[in-house]
Short mmCIF file of C-alpha atoms in Angstrom, two decimals:
data_model
loop_
_atom_site.label_atom_id
_atom_site.label_comp_id
_atom_site.label_asym_id
_atom_site.label_seq_id
_atom_site.Cartn_x
_atom_site.Cartn_y
_atom_site.Cartn_z
CA SER A 1 0.00 0.00 0.00
CA ALA A 2 2.91 2.36 0.70
CA LEU A 3 4.28 1.68 -2.78
CA TYR A 4 0.97 2.61 -4.43
CA HIS A 5 0.60 5.69 -2.23
CA ASP A 6 4.03 7.18 -2.82
CA ALA A 7 5.71 5.70 -5.90
CA SER A 8 5.47 6.79 -9.51
CA LYS A 9 3.38 4.87 -12.03
CA GLU A 10 6.52 3.47 -13.66
CA GLU A 11 7.92 2.17 -10.35
CA ILE A 12 4.61 0.57 -9.39
CA MET A 13 4.28 -1.22 -12.74
CA ARG A 14 7.85 -2.50 -12.49
CA ASN A 15 6.94 -4.06 -9.15
CA VAL A 16 3.63 -5.50 -10.38
CA PRO A 17 4.53 -7.18 -13.71
CA GLY A 18 1.83 -8.50 -15.98
CA ARG A 19 -0.84 -6.04 -14.84
CA SER A 20 -2.17 -2.99 -16.66
CA TRP A 21 -2.30 0.39 -14.92
CA SER A 22 -6.12 0.39 -15.04
CA SER A 23 -6.31 -3.02 -13.31
CA ILE A 24 -3.85 -1.87 -10.62
CA THR A 25 -5.74 1.35 -9.89
CA SER A 26 -9.09 -0.48 -9.92
CA ARG A 27 -7.80 -3.03 -7.39
CA ALA A 28 -6.38 -0.28 -5.17
CA GLN A 29 -9.69 1.58 -5.36
CA ARG A 30 -11.61 -1.50 -4.23
CA MET A 31 -9.17 -1.95 -1.34
CA GLY A 32 -9.54 1.68 -0.29
CA ILE A 33 -5.89 2.51 -0.98
CA LYS A 34 -5.38 6.08 -2.18
CA ARG A 35 -2.57 7.84 -3.96
CA ARG A 36 -0.89 10.82 -2.33
CA ASP A 37 -3.02 13.98 -2.41
CA VAL A 38 -0.67 16.18 -4.41
CA LYS A 39 -1.08 16.38 -8.17
CA GLN A 40 -0.05 12.93 -9.38
CA TYR A 41 0.49 13.52 -13.03
CA SER A 42 2.23 15.61 -15.64
CA VAL A 43 0.17 16.44 -18.71
CA VAL A 44 1.60 16.71 -22.21
CA SER A 45 -0.28 20.00 -22.46
CA ASP A 46 0.49 20.71 -26.11
CA TYR A 47 -0.35 17.20 -27.34
CA PHE A 48 -3.37 18.39 -29.36
CA SER A 49 -1.98 21.83 -30.24
CA SER A 50 -0.98 20.52 -33.66
CA ILE A 51 -2.32 17.28 -35.14
CA ASP A 52 0.81 16.35 -37.05
CA ASN A 53 0.87 12.54 -36.96
CA ASP A 54 -1.51 9.58 -37.25
CA ALA A 55 -1.55 8.81 -33.52
CA LYS A 56 -2.66 12.31 -32.58
CA ALA A 57 -5.39 12.22 -35.23
CA TYR A 58 -6.57 8.86 -33.88
CA TRP A 59 -6.74 10.09 -30.28
CA LEU A 60 -8.54 13.20 -31.45
CA GLY A 61 -11.14 10.89 -32.99
CA ILE A 62 -11.41 8.96 -29.74
CA MET A 63 -11.91 12.18 -27.81
CA ALA A 64 -14.53 13.31 -30.34
CA SER A 65 -16.48 10.09 -29.80
CA ASP A 66 -15.98 9.03 -26.17
CA GLY A 67 -13.99 11.83 -24.56
CA TYR A 68 -15.25 15.07 -23.07
CA VAL A 69 -14.25 18.35 -21.49
CA CYS A 70 -16.13 19.91 -18.60
CA GLY A 71 -15.88 21.96 -15.42
CA LYS A 72 -12.65 23.75 -14.62
CA ASN A 73 -10.48 22.59 -17.51
CA LYS A 74 -11.26 18.90 -16.98
CA VAL A 75 -10.37 16.51 -19.79
CA ALA A 76 -11.65 12.94 -19.58
CA LEU A 77 -11.98 9.68 -21.47
CA CYS A 78 -14.48 7.06 -20.31
CA LEU A 79 -14.75 3.61 -21.93
CA SER A 80 -16.22 0.20 -21.19
CA GLU A 81 -14.18 -2.04 -18.88
CA LYS A 82 -13.47 -4.37 -21.82
CA ASP A 83 -11.61 -1.50 -23.50
CA ALA A 84 -9.59 -0.47 -20.43
CA ASN A 85 -6.34 -1.09 -22.30
CA LEU A 86 -7.26 1.70 -24.71
CA VAL A 87 -7.60 4.10 -21.77
CA ASP A 88 -4.16 2.92 -20.63
CA ASP A 89 -2.74 3.74 -24.07
CA PHE A 90 -4.37 7.18 -24.07
CA VAL A 91 -2.98 8.00 -20.63
CA SER A 92 0.50 6.89 -21.70
CA GLU A 93 0.31 9.34 -24.61
CA VAL A 94 -1.10 12.45 -22.95
CA CYS A 95 -0.92 12.16 -19.17
CA PRO A 96 1.54 9.65 -17.73
CA ASP A 97 0.78 8.59 -14.16
CA CYS A 98 -2.84 9.76 -14.36
CA GLN A 99 -5.02 7.58 -12.17
CA ILE A 100 -7.60 5.47 -14.00
CA ARG A 101 -10.76 4.95 -11.98
CA SER A 102 -13.10 1.99 -12.15
CA LEU A 103 -16.82 2.84 -12.30
CA PRO A 104 -18.59 -0.41 -11.32
CA ARG A 105 -22.09 1.03 -11.65
CA THR A 106 -21.59 1.56 -15.39
CA SER A 107 -18.96 -1.18 -15.92
CA SER A 108 -16.57 1.43 -17.27
CA VAL A 109 -13.19 3.00 -16.56
CA ARG A 110 -12.29 6.68 -16.67
CA ALA A 111 -9.15 8.77 -16.90
CA GLN A 112 -9.63 12.40 -15.91
CA PHE A 113 -7.24 15.28 -15.38
CA SER A 114 -7.16 19.06 -15.55
CA ASP A 115 -5.24 21.10 -18.09
CA SER A 116 -6.31 24.45 -19.52
CA ARG A 117 -4.05 24.29 -22.60
CA MET A 118 -5.31 20.87 -23.68
CA ARG A 119 -8.93 21.84 -23.14
CA GLN A 120 -8.47 24.93 -25.30
CA ASP A 121 -6.79 22.92 -28.05
CA LEU A 122 -9.54 20.28 -28.02
CA GLU A 123 -12.19 22.98 -28.28
CA LYS A 124 -10.41 24.23 -31.41
CA TYR A 125 -11.31 20.86 -32.96
CA GLY A 126 -14.94 20.99 -31.82
CA ILE A 127 -14.60 18.94 -28.64
CA VAL A 128 -16.64 21.17 -26.34
CA PRO A 129 -18.98 20.52 -23.39
CA ARG A 130 -22.19 18.68 -24.38
CA LYS A 131 -20.84 17.98 -27.87
CA SER A 132 -22.89 14.82 -28.52
CA TYR A 133 -25.44 16.48 -30.78
CA SER A 134 -23.36 19.39 -32.06
CA LEU A 135 -20.11 17.75 -33.17
CA VAL A 136 -18.92 18.78 -36.64
CA TRP A 137 -15.93 17.78 -38.74
CA PRO A 138 -12.85 19.67 -37.44
CA SER A 139 -11.92 22.16 -40.14
CA ALA A 140 -8.50 22.62 -38.54
CA LEU A 141 -7.62 18.96 -39.21
CA SER A 142 -5.29 18.37 -42.16
CA GLU A 143 -6.77 16.08 -44.84
CA GLN A 144 -3.80 13.72 -44.60
CA TYR A 145 -4.97 12.74 -41.12
CA SER A 146 -8.65 12.26 -41.93
CA MET A 147 -8.49 8.43 -42.00
CA PRO A 148 -6.84 7.90 -38.59
CA PHE A 149 -9.33 10.45 -37.22
CA ILE A 150 -12.20 8.38 -38.67
CA LEU A 151 -10.61 5.27 -37.15
CA GLY A 152 -10.75 6.97 -33.75
CA LEU A 153 -14.40 7.83 -34.31
CA PHE A 154 -15.04 4.21 -35.32
CA ASP A 155 -13.33 2.71 -32.27
CA GLY A 156 -15.48 4.97 -30.12
CA ASP A 157 -18.85 4.88 -31.89
CA GLY A 158 -18.51 2.24 -34.57
CA CYS A 159 -19.33 -1.43 -34.88
CA LEU A 160 -17.87 -4.38 -36.81
CA THR A 161 -20.13 -7.43 -37.05
CA ARG A 162 -20.47 -10.63 -39.03
CA SER A 163 -23.94 -11.58 -40.24
CA SER A 164 -25.15 -14.07 -42.86
CA GLY A 165 -21.58 -14.63 -43.99
CA ARG A 166 -20.88 -10.94 -44.57
CA TRP A 167 -18.90 -8.36 -42.64
CA ARG A 168 -20.79 -5.21 -41.69
CA TRP A 169 -19.15 -1.90 -40.73
CA SER A 170 -21.11 0.98 -39.20
CA LEU A 171 -20.39 4.32 -37.60
CA SER A 172 -22.77 6.46 -35.54
CA GLY A 173 -22.56 10.19 -34.91
CA THR A 174 -24.06 13.52 -35.82
CA GLU A 175 -25.33 13.96 -39.36
CA SER A 176 -22.76 16.69 -39.95
CA ILE A 177 -19.70 14.63 -39.03
CA LEU A 178 -21.01 11.51 -40.77
CA GLU A 179 -21.51 13.40 -44.03
CA GLU A 180 -17.84 14.36 -43.98
CA ALA A 181 -16.62 10.90 -42.95
CA LYS A 182 -18.80 9.25 -45.60
CA SER A 183 -17.52 11.55 -48.34
CA ARG A 184 -13.89 10.79 -47.50
CA LEU A 185 -14.43 7.02 -47.29
CA GLU A 186 -16.30 6.97 -50.60
CA ASN A 187 -13.62 9.02 -52.34
CA LEU A 188 -10.71 6.96 -51.01
CA PHE A 189 -12.24 3.55 -51.74
CA ASP A 190 -14.26 4.54 -54.84
CA MET A 191 -17.51 3.20 -53.40
CA ASP A 192 -21.05 4.22 -52.53
CA MET A 193 -22.08 3.81 -48.90
CA GLY A 194 -25.69 4.71 -49.55
CA SER A 195 -27.71 7.20 -47.53
CA ILE A 196 -27.15 8.27 -43.94
CA TYR A 197 -29.64 6.45 -41.72
CA HIS A 198 -31.64 8.70 -39.42
CA TYR A 199 -33.07 7.07 -36.33
CA PRO A 200 -36.82 7.49 -35.81
CA SER A 201 -37.74 10.94 -34.48
CA GLY A 202 -37.86 11.14 -30.72
CA LYS A 203 -35.44 8.30 -30.01
CA THR A 204 -32.13 10.03 -30.69
CA ARG A 205 -30.63 12.71 -32.88
CA MET A 206 -27.74 10.43 -33.81
CA CYS A 207 -27.35 8.95 -37.30
CA THR A 208 -25.47 6.01 -38.82
CA ILE A 209 -23.52 5.20 -41.97
CA GLN A 210 -22.80 1.61 -42.88
CA THR A 211 -21.46 -0.73 -45.52
CA SER A 212 -20.90 -4.46 -45.94
CA GLY A 213 -19.04 -7.18 -47.80
CA GLU A 214 -15.87 -6.40 -49.76
CA LYS A 215 -16.11 -2.71 -48.89
CA VAL A 216 -15.59 -3.56 -45.21
CA ILE A 217 -12.50 -5.60 -46.04
CA MET A 218 -11.04 -2.63 -47.97
CA ILE A 219 -11.70 -0.21 -45.11
CA ASP A 220 -10.33 -2.62 -42.51
CA ALA A 221 -7.16 -3.35 -44.50
CA HIS A 222 -6.45 0.37 -44.82
CA MET A 223 -7.08 1.08 -41.14
CA MET A 224 -4.83 -1.79 -40.05
CA GLN A 225 -1.77 0.12 -41.31
CA TYR A 226 -2.07 2.62 -38.46
CA ASN A 227 -1.38 -0.15 -35.92
CA ILE A 228 -3.38 1.54 -33.18
CA GLY A 229 -6.67 1.11 -31.38
CA LEU A 230 -9.11 -1.66 -30.55
CA ARG A 231 -8.14 -5.06 -31.90
CA ARG A 232 -11.65 -6.43 -31.38
CA LYS A 233 -12.85 -4.00 -34.05
CA ARG A 234 -10.43 -5.31 -36.68
CA ILE A 235 -11.28 -8.34 -38.83
CA ALA A 236 -8.03 -10.16 -37.97
CA TRP A 237 -8.79 -10.11 -34.22
CA HIS A 238 -12.56 -9.98 -34.30
CA PRO A 239 -14.19 -12.59 -31.98
CA HIS A 240 -15.79 -14.27 -35.02
CA THR A 241 -12.41 -14.61 -36.77
CA LEU A 242 -10.70 -15.95 -33.67
CA ALA A 243 -13.52 -18.44 -33.05
CA THR A 244 -13.34 -19.62 -36.66
CA LEU A 245 -9.56 -20.09 -36.39
CA GLU A 246 -10.01 -22.03 -33.16
CA VAL A 247 -12.58 -24.34 -34.76
CA HIS A 248 -10.30 -24.84 -37.79
CA GLN A 249 -7.39 -25.70 -35.52
CA MET A 250 -9.53 -28.26 -33.69
CA LEU A 251 -10.54 -29.84 -37.02
CA GLN A 252 -6.88 -29.97 -38.10
CA GLU A 253 -5.98 -31.74 -34.85
CA GLU A 254 -8.73 -34.27 -35.54
CA GLY A 255 -7.49 -34.74 -39.12
CA LEU A 256 -10.70 -33.31 -40.54
CA ALA A 257 -9.16 -30.24 -42.19
CA GLU A 258 -5.94 -29.39 -43.95
#
């Protein structure tokens, strides 16, 4: 308990091998062990000041989908427990040693810190308080980083499924941001994704774009090159693919498949 209270994140993880930072902080939280009261972390304040590489564009997309700013310069990312490793990766990029809290009531984990510079930079890209129904495509984002940005949006608010022998890819968001994402995907892959689906009035103001079959494979293959994000939303590591490989391996062991 003294180690967790006083040591740095790096020292703690060296002494607890094989565990992610989110699992360590969640366990400590359940045990009632707290970190020292002084500010625990150092923020890479200018991380989003200039989106000049694929990783920054990806994390901007994640913040646009599942992140938020609020209160006195608070910046936060909250994801499902099953995606806790992604929160770990985000913290490693922008705020080393930030405590990740487990939220049992919603089965989620959250990283939250305060930084006025980062909040201002995020607002420049449209990530403002209560952005869910007002988010637009960030005009300040260079076109060369549009695809990793869309990948971040997808990992936050997208879905990859397998149905009737076909892959299906969908992305939810505001009509404004989906129009821009759709246009860029169609231009890059020379395809037609059809119309934006509007949910029935009164249920939600969110919309969806989707595609299936070979188009999904093209999108997935392109996105794989960025080597970042949620593996479970990539065809190669999708639960369906892994289950199929496991079955095939079992058949090979039984001599029923080559």
